mmCIF file of C-alpha atoms in Angstrom:
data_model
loop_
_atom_site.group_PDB
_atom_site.id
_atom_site.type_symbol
_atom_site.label_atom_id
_atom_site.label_comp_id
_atom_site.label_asym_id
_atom_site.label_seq_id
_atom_site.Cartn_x
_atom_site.Cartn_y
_atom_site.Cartn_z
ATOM 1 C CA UNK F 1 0.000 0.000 0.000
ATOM 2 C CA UNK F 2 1.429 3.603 -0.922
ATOM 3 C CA UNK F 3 1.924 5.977 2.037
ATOM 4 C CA UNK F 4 -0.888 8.732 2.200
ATOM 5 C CA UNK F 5 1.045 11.898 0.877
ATOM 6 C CA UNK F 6 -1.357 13.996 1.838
ATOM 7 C CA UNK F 7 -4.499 13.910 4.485
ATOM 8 C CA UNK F 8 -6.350 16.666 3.166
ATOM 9 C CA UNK F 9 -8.471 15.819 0.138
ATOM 10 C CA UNK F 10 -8.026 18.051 -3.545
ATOM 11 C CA UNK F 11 -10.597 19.371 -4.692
ATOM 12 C CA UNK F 12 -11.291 20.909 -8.261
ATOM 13 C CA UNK F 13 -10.600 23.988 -9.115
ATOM 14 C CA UNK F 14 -14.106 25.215 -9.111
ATOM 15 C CA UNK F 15 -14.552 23.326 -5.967
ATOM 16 C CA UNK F 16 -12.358 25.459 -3.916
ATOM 17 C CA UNK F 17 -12.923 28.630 -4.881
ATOM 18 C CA UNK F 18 -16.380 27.927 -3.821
ATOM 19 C CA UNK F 19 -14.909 27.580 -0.642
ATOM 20 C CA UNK F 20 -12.944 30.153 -0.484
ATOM 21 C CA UNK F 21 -15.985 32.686 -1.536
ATOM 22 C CA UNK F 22 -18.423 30.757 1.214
ATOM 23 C CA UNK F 23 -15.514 31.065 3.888
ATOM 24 C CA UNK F 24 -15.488 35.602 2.825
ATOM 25 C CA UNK F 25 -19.247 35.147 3.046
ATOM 26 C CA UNK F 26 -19.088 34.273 6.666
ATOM 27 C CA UNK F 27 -17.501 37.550 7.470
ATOM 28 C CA UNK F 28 -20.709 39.520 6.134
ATOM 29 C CA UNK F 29 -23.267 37.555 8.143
ATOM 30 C CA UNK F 30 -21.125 36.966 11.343
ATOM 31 C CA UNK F 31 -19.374 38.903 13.674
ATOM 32 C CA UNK F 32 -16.251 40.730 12.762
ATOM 33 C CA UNK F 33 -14.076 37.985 14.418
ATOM 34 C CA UNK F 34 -14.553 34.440 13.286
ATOM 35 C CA UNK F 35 -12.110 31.024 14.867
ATOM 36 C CA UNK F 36 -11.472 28.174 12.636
ATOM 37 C CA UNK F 37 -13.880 26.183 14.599
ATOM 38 C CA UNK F 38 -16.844 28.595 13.972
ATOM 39 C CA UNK F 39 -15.700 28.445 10.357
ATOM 40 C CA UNK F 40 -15.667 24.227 9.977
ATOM 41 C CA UNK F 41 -18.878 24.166 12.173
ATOM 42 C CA UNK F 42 -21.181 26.117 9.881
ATOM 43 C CA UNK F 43 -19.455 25.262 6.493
ATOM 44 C CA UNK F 44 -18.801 21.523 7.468
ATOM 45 C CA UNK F 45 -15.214 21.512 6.188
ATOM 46 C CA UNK F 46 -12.440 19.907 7.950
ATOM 47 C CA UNK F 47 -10.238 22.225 10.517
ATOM 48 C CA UNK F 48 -7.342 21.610 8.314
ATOM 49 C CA UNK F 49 -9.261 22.164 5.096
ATOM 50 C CA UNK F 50 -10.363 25.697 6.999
ATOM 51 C CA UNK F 51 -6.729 25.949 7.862
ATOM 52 C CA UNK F 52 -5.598 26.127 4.569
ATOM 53 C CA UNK F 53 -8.157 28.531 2.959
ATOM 54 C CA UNK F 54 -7.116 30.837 5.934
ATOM 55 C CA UNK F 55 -3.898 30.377 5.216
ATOM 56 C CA UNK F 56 -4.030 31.806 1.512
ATOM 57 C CA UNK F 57 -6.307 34.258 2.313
ATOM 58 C CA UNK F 58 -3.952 35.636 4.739
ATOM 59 C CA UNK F 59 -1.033 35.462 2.770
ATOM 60 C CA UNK F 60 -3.399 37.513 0.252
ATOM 61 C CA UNK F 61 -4.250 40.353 2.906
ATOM 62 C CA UNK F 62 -7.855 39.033 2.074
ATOM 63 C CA UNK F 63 -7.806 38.251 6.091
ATOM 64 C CA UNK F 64 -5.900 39.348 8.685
ATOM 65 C CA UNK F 65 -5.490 36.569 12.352
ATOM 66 C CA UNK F 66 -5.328 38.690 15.544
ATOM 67 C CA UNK F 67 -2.334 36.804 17.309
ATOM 68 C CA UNK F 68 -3.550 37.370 21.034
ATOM 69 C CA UNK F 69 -7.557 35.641 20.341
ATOM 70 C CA UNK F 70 -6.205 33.912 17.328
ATOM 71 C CA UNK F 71 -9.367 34.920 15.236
ATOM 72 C CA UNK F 72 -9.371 36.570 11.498
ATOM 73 C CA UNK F 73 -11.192 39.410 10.530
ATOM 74 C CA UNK F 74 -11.070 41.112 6.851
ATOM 75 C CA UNK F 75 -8.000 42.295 5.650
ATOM 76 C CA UNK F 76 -7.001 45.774 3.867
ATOM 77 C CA UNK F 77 -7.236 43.951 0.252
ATOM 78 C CA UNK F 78 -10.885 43.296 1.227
ATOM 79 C CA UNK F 79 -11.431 46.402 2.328
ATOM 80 C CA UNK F 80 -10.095 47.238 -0.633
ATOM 81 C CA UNK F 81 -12.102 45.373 -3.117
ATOM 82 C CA UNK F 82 -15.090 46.530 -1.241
ATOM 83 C CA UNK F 83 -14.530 50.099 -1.216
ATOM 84 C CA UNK F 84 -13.914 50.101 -4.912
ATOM 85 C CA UNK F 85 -16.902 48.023 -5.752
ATOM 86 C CA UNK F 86 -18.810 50.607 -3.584
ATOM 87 C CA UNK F 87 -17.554 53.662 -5.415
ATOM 88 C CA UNK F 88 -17.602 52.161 -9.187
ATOM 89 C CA UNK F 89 -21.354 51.053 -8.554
ATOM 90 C CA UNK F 90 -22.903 54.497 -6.726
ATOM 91 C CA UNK F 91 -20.438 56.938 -8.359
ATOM 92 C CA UNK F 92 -22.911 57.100 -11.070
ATOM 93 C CA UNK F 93 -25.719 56.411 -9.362
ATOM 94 C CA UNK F 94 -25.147 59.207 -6.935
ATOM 95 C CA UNK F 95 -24.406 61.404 -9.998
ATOM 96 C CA UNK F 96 -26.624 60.960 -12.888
ATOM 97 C CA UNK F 97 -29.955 62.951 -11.297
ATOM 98 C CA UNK F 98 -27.782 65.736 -10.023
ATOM 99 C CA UNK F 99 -25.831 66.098 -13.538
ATOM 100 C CA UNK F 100 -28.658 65.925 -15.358
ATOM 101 C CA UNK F 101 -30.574 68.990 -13.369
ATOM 102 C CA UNK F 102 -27.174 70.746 -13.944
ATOM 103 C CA UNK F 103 -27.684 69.970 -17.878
ATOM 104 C CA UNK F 104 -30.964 71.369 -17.931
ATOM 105 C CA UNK F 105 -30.315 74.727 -15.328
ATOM 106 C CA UNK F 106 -26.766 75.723 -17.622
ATOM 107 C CA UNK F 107 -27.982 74.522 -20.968
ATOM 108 C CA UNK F 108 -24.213 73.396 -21.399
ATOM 109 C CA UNK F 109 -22.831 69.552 -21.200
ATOM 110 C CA UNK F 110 -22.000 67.998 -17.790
ATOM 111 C CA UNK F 111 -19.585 65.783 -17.084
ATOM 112 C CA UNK F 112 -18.540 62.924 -14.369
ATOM 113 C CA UNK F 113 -15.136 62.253 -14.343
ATOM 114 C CA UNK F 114 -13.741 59.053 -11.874
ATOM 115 C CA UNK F 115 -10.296 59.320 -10.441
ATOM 116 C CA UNK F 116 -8.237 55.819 -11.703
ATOM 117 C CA UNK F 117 -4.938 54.987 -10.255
ATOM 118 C CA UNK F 118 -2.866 58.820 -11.091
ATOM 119 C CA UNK F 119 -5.489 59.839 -14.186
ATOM 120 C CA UNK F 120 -9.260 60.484 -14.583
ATOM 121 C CA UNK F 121 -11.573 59.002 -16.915
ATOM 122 C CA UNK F 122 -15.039 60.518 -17.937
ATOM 123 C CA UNK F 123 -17.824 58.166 -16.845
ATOM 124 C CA UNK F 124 -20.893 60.188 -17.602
ATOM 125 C CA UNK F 125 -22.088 63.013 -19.781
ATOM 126 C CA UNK F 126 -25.516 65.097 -20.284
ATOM 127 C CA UNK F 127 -24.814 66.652 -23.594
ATOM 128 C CA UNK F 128 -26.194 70.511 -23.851
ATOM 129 C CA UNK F 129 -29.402 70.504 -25.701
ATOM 130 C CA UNK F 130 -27.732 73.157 -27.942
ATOM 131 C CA UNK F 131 -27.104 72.881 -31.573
ATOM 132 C CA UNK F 132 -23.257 73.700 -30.668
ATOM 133 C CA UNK F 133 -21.976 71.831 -28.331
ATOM 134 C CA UNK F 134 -19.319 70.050 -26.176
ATOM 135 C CA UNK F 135 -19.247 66.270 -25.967
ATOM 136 C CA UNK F 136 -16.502 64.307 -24.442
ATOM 137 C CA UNK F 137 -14.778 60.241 -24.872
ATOM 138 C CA UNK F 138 -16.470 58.364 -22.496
ATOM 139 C CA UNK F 139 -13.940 55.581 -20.937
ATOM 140 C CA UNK F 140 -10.668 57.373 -22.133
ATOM 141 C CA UNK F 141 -8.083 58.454 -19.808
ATOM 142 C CA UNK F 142 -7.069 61.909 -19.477
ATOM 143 C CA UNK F 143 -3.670 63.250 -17.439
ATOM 144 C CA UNK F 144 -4.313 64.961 -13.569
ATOM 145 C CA UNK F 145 -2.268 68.582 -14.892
ATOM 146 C CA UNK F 146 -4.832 69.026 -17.817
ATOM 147 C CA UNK F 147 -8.292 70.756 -17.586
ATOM 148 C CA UNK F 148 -10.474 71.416 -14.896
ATOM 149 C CA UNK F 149 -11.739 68.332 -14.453
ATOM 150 C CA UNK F 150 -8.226 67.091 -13.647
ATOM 151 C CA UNK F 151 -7.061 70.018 -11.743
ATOM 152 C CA UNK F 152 -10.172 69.562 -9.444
ATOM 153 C CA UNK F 153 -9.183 65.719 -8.237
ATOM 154 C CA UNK F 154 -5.661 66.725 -8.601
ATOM 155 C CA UNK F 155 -5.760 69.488 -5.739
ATOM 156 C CA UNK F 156 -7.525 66.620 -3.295
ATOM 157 C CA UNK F 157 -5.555 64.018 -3.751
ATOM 158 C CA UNK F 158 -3.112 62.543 -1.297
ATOM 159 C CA UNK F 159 0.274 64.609 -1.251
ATOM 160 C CA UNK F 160 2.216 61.775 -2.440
ATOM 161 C CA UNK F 161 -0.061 60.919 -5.287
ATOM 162 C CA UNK F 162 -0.037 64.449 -6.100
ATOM 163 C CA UNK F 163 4.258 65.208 -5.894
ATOM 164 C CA UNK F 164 4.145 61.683 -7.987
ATOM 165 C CA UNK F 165 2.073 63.731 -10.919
ATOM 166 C CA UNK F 166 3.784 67.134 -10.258
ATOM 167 C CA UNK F 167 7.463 65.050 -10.981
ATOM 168 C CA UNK F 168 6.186 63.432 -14.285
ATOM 169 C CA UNK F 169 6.039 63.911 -17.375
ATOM 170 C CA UNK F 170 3.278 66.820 -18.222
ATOM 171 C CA UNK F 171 2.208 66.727 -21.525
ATOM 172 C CA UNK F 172 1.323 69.305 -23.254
ATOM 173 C CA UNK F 173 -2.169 68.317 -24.659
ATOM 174 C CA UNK F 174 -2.562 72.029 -26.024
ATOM 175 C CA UNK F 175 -1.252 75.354 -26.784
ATOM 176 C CA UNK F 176 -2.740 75.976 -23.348
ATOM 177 C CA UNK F 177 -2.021 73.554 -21.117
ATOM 178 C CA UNK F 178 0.024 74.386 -17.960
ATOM 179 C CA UNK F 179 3.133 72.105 -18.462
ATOM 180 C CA UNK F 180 5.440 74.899 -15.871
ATOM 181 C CA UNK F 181 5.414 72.865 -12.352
ATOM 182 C CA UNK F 182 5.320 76.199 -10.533
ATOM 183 C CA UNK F 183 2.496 77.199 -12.245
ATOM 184 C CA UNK F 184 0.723 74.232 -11.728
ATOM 185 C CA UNK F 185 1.483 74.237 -7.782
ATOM 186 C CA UNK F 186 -0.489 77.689 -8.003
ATOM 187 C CA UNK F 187 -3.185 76.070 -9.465
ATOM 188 C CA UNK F 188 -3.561 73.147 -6.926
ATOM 189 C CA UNK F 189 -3.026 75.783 -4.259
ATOM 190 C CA UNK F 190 -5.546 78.162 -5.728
ATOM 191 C CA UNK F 191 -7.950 75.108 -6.176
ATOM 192 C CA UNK F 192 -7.351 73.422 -2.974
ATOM 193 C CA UNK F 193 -8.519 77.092 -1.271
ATOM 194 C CA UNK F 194 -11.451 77.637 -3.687
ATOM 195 C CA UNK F 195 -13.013 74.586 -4.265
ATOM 196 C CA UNK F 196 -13.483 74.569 -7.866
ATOM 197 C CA UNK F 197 -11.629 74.958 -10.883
ATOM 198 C CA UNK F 198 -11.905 77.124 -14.098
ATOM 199 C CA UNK F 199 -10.373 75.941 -17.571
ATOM 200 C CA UNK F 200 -10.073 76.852 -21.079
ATOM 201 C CA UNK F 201 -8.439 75.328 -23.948
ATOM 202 C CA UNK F 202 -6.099 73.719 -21.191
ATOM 203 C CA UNK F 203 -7.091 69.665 -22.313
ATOM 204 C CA UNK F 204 -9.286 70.545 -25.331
ATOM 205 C CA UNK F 205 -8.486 73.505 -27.534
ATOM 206 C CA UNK F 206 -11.663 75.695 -27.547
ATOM 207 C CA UNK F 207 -13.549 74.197 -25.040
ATOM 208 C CA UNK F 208 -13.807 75.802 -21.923
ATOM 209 C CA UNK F 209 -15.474 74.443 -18.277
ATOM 210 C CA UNK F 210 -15.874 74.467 -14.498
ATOM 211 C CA UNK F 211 -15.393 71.495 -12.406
ATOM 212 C CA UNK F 212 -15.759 70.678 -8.630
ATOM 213 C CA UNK F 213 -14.171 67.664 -7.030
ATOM 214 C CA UNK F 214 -16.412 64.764 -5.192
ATOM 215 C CA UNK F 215 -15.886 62.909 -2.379
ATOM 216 C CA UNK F 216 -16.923 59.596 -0.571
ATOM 217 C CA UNK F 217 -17.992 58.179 2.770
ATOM 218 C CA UNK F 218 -13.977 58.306 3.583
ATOM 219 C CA UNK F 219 -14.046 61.773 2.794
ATOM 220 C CA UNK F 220 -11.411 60.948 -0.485
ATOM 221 C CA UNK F 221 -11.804 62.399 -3.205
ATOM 222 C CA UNK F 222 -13.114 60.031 -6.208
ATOM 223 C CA UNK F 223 -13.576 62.042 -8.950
ATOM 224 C CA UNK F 224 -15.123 65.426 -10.759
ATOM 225 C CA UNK F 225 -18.221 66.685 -12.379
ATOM 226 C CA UNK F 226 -17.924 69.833 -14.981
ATOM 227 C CA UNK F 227 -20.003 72.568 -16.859
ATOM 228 C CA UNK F 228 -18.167 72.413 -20.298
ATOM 229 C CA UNK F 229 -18.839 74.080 -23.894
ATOM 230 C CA UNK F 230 -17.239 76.154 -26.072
ATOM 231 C CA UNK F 231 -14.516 78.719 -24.764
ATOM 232 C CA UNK F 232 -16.421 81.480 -26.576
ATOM 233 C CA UNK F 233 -19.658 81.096 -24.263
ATOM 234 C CA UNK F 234 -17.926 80.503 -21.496
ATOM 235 C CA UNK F 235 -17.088 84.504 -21.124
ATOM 236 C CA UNK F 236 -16.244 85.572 -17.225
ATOM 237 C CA UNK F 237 -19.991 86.479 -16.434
ATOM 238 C CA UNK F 238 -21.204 82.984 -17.694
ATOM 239 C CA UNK F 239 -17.748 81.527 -15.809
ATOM 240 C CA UNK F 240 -18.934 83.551 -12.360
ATOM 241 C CA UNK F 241 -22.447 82.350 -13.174
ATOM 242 C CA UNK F 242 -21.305 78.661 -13.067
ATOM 243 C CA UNK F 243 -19.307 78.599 -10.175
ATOM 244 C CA UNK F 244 -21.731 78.197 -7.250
ATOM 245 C CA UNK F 245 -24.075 76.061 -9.533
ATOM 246 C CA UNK F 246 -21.331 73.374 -9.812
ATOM 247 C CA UNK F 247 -19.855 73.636 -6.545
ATOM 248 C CA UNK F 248 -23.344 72.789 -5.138
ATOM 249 C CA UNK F 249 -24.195 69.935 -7.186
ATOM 250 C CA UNK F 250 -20.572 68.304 -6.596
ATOM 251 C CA UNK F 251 -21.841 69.271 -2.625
ATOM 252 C CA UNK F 252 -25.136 67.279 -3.368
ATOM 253 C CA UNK F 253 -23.374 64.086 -4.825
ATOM 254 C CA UNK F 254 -20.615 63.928 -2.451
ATOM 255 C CA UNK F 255 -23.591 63.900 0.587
ATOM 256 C CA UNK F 256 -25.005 60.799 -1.480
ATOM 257 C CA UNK F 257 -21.501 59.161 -1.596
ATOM 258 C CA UNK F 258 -21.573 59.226 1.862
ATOM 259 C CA UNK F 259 -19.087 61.951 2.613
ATOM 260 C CA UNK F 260 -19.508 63.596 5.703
ATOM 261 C CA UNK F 261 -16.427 66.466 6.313
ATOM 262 C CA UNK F 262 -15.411 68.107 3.006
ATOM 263 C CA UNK F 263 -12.619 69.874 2.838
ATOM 264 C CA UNK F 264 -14.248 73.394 3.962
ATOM 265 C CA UNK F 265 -13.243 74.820 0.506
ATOM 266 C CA UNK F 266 -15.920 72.635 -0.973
ATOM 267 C CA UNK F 267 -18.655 74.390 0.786
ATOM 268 C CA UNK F 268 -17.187 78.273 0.550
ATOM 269 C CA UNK F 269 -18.495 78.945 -3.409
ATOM 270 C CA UNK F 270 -21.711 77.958 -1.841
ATOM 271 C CA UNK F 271 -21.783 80.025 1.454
#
């Protein structure tokens, strides 16, 4: 008779990734802090087959074992996971009914922008019911240094994200765009204090716009709406006009996100 190699059982593929999911599940419907036992008593797995789905899942992050009780809890990659599935799903959601009242009030496009890794991306648009108009690439990925938009997550973001775009390579989308790193420090500073941020032909020659930044229930910021159009209607009345119109609705979807203590610039354009 061959020597048993190895006392716990394999399983498929398929098989164990089921566990693996059930074993996360447990952590939604329990309490925070969960034993092996606990685990092999309501999934009726083995200890060591618990053991060993622990064991991955802490190597992962996915978990994290408290060495004094000897219990897991979730780990910083779930927390992870869960915070971005909880801003890619109500981002828009939060958005779209405060965008589109924006549309209508301005008669000029409005925009969502999402803050991805060190650029932006435009999510959402209301296109201005005008016969000349702005309209911008939904899903493409635009630089932090380059429009308003961009200049609005830009002056939120942590300050090493932000030295980390300030070092690199600033491309000069346009005549206009502000490629001068002292220049663009003003900017964030001048941003950061107002809580908004005013463009023209900085990303997109002849297209001018105002953006605000958003924020979530961690009071980060996630991303940007605009007012955009042509630069020639966007004159410093119209600009002046904008300004607490945009700063309120990015006010309004942040509150939906969850977000709780904006930076008080976010609320001055509005006071």
């Amino acid at each position: 008779m061959q020597p048993q190699q190895n006392s716990i059982p394999r399983v498929s593929g398929t098989e164990g990734a089921s566990r693996v999911i059930e074993v996360l599940l447990l952590f939604l419907e329990e309490n925070d802090c969960i034993g092996v036992s606990h685990i092999s008593r309501e999934l009726g797995l083995s200890k060591a087959v618990v053991h060993r789905i622990l064991r991955s899942l802490v190597a992962k992050e996915m978990l994290i074992q408290d060495e004094a009780t000897k219990l897991y809890q979730l780990g910083p990659v779930a927390a992870a996971i869960g915070a971005r599935a909880f801003r890619a799903s109500d981002l828009r959601l939060a958005a779209t009914p405060v965008l589109s009242s924006l549309r209508d009030r301005t008669c000029e496009t409005t925009t969502l922008s999402e803050f991805i890794g060190h650029e932006r991306a435009y999510i959402e648009q209301f296109p201005s019911p005008q016969e000349i108009k702005m309209l911008v690439e939904i899903g493409r990925r635009f630089p932090l240094h380059a429009g308003s938009s961009s200049k609005a997550i830009l002056s939120f973001i942590n300050s090493d994200k932000q030295q980390l775009v300030i070092d690199g390579t600033l491309a000069k989308l346009t005549a206009d765009t502000v490629v001068d790193r002292d220049q663009l420090l003003a900017d964030i500073s001048a941003v950061n204090l107002q809580g908004y941020a005013v463009s023209k032909g900085e990303r997109q020659r002849g297209a001018g716009a105002v953006a605000s930044p958003l924020f979530n229930y961690r009071n980060d910021v996630v991303g940007a709406i605009s007012v955009c159009g042509p630069a020639e209607r966007f004159n410093n009345d119209f600009v002046q006009s904008l300004i607490p119109l945009v700063v309120s609705a990015a006010r309004q979807i942040s509150v939906r996100l969850g977000s709780t203590d904006q930076p008080a610039s976010a609320f001055r354009a509005v006071s």
